CSV table of C-alpha atoms and ligand atoms in Angstrom, one decimal:
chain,number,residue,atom,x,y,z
O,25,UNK,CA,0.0,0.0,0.0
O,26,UNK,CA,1.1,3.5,-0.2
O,27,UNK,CA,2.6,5.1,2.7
O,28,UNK,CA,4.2,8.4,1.2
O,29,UNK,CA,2.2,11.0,-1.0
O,30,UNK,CA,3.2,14.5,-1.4
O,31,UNK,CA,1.6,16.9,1.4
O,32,UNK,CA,-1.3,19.1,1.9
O,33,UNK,CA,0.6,22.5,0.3
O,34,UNK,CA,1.8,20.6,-2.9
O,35,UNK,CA,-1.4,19.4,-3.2
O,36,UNK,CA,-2.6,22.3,-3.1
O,37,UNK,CA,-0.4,23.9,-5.4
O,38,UNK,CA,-0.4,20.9,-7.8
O,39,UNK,CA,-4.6,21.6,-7.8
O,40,UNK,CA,-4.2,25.3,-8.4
O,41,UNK,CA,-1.8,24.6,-11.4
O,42,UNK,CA,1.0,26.6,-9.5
O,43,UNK,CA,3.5,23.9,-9.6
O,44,UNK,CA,6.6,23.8,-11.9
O,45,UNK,CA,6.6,21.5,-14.9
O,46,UNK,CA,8.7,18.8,-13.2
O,47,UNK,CA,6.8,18.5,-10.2
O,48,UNK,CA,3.6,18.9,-11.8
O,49,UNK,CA,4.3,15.6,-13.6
O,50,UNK,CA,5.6,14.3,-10.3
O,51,UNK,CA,2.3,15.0,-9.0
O,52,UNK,CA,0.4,14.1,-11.4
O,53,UNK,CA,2.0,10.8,-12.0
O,54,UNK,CA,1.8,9.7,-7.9
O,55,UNK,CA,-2.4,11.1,-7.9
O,56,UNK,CA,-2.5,8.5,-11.2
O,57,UNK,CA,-1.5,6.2,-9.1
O,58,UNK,CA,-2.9,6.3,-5.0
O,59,UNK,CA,-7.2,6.7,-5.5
O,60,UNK,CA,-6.4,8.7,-1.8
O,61,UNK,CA,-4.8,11.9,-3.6
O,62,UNK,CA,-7.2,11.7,-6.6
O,63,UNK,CA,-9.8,12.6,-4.1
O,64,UNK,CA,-8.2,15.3,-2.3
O,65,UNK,CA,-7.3,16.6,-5.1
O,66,UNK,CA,-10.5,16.5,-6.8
O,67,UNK,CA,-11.9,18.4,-3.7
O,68,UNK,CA,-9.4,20.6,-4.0
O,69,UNK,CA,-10.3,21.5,-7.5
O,70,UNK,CA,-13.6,21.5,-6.6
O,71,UNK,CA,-13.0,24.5,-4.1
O,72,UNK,CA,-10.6,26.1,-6.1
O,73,UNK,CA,-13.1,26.3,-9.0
O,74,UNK,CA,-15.8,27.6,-6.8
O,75,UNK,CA,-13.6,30.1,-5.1
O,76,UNK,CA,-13.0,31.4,-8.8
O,77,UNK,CA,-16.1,31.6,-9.7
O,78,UNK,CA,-16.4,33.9,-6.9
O,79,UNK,CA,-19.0,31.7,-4.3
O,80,UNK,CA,-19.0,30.5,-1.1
O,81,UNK,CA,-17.6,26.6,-0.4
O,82,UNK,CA,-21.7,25.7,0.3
O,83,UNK,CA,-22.8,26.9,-3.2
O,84,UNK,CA,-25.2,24.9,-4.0
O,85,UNK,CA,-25.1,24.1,-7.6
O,86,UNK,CA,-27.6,24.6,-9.8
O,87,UNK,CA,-28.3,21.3,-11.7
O,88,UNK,CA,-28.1,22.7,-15.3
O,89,UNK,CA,-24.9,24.1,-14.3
O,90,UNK,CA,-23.6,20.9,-12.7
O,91,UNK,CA,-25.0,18.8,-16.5
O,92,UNK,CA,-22.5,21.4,-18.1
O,93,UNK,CA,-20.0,20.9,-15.6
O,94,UNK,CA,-20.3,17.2,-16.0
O,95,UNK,CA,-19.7,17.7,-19.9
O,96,UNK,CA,-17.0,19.7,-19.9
O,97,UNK,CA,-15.2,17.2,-17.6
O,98,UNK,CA,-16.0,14.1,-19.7
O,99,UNK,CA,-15.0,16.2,-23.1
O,100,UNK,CA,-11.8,16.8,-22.1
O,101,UNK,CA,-10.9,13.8,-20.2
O,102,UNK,CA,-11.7,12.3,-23.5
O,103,UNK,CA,-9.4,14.2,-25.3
O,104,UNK,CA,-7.0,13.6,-23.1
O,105,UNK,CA,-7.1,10.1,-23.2
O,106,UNK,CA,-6.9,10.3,-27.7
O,107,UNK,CA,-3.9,13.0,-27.1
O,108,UNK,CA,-1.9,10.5,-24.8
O,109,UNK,CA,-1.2,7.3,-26.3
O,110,UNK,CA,0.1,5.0,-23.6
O,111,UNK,CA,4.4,5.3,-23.3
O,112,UNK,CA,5.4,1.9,-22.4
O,113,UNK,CA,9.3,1.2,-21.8
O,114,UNK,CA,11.3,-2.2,-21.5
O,115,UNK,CA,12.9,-2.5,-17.8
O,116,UNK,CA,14.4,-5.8,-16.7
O,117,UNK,CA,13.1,-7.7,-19.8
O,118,UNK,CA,9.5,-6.4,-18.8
O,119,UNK,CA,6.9,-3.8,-20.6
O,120,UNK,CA,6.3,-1.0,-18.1
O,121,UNK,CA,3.1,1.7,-18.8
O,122,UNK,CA,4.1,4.7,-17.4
O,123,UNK,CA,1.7,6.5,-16.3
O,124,UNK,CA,0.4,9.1,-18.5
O,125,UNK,CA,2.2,12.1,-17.0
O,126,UNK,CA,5.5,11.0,-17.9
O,127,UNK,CA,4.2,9.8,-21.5
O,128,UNK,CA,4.4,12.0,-24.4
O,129,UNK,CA,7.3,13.9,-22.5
O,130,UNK,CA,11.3,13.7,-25.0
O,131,UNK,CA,13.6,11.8,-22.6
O,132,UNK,CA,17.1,11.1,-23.8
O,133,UNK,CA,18.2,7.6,-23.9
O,134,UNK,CA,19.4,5.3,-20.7
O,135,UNK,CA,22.7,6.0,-19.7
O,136,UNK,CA,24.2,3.7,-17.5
O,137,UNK,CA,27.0,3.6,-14.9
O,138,UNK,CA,27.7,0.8,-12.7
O,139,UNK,CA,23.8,-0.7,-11.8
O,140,UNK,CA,22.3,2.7,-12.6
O,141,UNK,CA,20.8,4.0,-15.4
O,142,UNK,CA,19.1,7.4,-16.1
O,143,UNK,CA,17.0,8.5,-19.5
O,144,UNK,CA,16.7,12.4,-18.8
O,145,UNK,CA,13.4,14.5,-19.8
O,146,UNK,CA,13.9,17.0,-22.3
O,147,UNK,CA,12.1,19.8,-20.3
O,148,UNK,CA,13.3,23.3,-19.1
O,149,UNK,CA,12.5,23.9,-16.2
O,150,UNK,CA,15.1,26.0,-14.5
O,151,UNK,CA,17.6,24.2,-12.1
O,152,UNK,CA,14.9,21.6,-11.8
O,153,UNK,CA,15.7,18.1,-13.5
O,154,UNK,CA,13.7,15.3,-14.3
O,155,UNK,CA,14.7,11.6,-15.0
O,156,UNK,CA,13.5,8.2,-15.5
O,157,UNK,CA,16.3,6.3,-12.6
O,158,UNK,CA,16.9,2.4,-13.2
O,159,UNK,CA,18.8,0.9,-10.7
O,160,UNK,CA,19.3,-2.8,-11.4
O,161,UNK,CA,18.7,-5.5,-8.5
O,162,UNK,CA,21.5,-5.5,-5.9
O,163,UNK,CA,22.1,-1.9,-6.3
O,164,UNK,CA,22.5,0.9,-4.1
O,165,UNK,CA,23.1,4.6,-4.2
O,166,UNK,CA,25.7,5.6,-1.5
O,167,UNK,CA,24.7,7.4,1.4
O,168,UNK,CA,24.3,11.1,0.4
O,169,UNK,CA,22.3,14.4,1.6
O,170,UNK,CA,20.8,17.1,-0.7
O,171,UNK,CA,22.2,20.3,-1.9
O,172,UNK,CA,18.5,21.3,-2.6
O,173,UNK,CA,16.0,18.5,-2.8
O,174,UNK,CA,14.9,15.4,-4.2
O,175,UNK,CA,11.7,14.4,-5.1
O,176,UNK,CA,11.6,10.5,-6.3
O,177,UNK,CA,8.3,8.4,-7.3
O,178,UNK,CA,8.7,5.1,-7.6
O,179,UNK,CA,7.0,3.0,-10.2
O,180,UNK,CA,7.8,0.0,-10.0
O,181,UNK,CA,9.7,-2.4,-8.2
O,182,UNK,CA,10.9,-1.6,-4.6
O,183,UNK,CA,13.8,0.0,-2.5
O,184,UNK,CA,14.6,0.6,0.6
O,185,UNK,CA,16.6,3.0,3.0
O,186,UNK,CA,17.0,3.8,6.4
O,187,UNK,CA,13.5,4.9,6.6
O,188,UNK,CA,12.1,1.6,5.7
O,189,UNK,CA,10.5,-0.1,2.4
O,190,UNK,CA,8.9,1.7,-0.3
O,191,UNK,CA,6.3,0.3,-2.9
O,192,UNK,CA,5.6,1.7,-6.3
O,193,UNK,CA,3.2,5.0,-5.8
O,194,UNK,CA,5.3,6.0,-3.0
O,195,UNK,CA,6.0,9.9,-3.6
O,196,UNK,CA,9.7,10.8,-1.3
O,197,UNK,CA,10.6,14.4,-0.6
O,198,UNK,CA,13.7,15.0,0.7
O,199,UNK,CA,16.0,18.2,1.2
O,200,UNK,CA,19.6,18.7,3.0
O,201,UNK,CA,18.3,17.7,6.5
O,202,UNK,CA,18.2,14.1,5.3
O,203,UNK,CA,20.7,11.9,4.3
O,204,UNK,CA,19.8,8.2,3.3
O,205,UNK,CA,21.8,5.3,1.0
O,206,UNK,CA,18.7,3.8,-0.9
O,207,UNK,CA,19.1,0.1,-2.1
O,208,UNK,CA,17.3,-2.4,-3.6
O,209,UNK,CA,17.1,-6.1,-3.8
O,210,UNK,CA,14.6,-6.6,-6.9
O,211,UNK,CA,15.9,-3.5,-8.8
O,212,UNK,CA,13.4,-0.5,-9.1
O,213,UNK,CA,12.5,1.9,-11.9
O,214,UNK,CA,12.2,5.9,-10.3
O,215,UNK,CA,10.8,9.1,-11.6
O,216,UNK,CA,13.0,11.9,-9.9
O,217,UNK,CA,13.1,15.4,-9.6
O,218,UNK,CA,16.5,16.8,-8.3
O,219,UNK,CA,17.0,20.7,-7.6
O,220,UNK,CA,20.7,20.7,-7.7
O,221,UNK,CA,23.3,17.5,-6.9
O,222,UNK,CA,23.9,15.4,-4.2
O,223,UNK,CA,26.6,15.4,-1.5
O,224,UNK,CA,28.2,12.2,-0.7
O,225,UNK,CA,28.6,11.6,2.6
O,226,UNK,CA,32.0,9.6,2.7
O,227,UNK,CA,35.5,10.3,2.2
O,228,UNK,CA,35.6,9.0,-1.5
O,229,UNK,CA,33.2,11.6,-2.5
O,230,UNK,CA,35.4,12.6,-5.3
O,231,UNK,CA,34.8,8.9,-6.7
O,232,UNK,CA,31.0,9.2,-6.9
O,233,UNK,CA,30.6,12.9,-7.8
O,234,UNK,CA,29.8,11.1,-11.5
O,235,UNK,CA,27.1,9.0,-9.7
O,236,UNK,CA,25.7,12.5,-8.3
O,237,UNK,CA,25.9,14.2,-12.2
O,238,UNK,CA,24.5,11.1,-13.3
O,239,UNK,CA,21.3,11.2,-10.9
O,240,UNK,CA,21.2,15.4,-10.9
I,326,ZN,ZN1,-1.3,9.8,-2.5
């Protein structure tokens, strides 16, 4: 089951589109995924939009308005479904669908070092930097903190750190106060969001600054 989902602000910013373009798909990709943010965040929008339209949160809607409502929403989730053709990618001999977030969206192809590989999106979105992270079964990423911060979803396989297991859905924030050495048994496949690149924690840090360009 999930345990991690981003919290009540970026949910709220995610609902009021005031995210940036990385963590919007970040977002978007964990509320695909866990039924429990697709509700908040359908209230969310549901406020948000009534706040616009200048009423109070008890508004009752009038019924012709909700019918029209109701048509506008199934219109354009329609045409969102014909715009985004599913985006499936091979990962340890097995077809992956990502979810439709991170679909449609130029990545560069896998490079790999060691047990990681990383396909980076094509998307400007200042010192922000999104990626697609492989890490191969029996692989680890050595202990590290954050210059800035790190978002990482997984989708598929598991991992684990010092904070225990995660399952695919999980959505992990973390910023300089942390510092964790993530590792994983069954290998895992990661959508990641890095502000700026990692610190190693140990005295080889020299050694695995390619490991941080690599992830940043
Ligand atoms: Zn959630």
């Amino acid at each position: 089951m999930i345990k991690h989902h981003p919290n009540d602000k970026i949910l709220s910013e995610f609902a009021q589109g005031e995210l940036t373009a990385t963590m919007s798909m970040a977002v978007s990709a964990h509320v695909e995924m866990c039924p429990c943010c697709q509700k908040k965040v359908a209230s969310l929008e549901c406020r948000f939009g009534t706040e616009a339209l200048g009423g109070e949160e008890e508004v009752v809607v009038d019924s012709r308005f909700q019918a029209m409502f109701d048509e506008i929403v199934v219109d354009e989730s329609v045409a969102e479904m014909v715009d985004t053709p599913v985006t499936t990618i091979m990962y340890q001999h097995k077809e992956i669908v990502l979810p439709r977030a991170l679909g449609g969206v130029d990545r560069s192809e896998f490079v790999k070092m060691g047990k990681l590989g990383r396909s980076r999106y094509q998307i400007e979105d200042g010192s922000l930097r999104a990626s697609l992270l492989h890490i191969e079964p029996g692989g680890e990423i050595p202990n590290h903190t954050h210059n800035g911060f790190e978002v990482t979803l997984l989708l598929d396989g598991k991992f684990c750190d010092e904070e225990g297991e995660y399952v695919p859905g999980d959505f992990i924030l973390l910023d300089g106060q942390h510092n964790h050495s993530p590792k994983t048994k069954e290998g895992c496949l990661c959508f990641t969001v890095v502000s700026a690149s990692l610190h190693f924690n140990k005295g080889i840090s020299k050694l695995l600054n390619p490991i941080g360009n690599l992830i940043y």
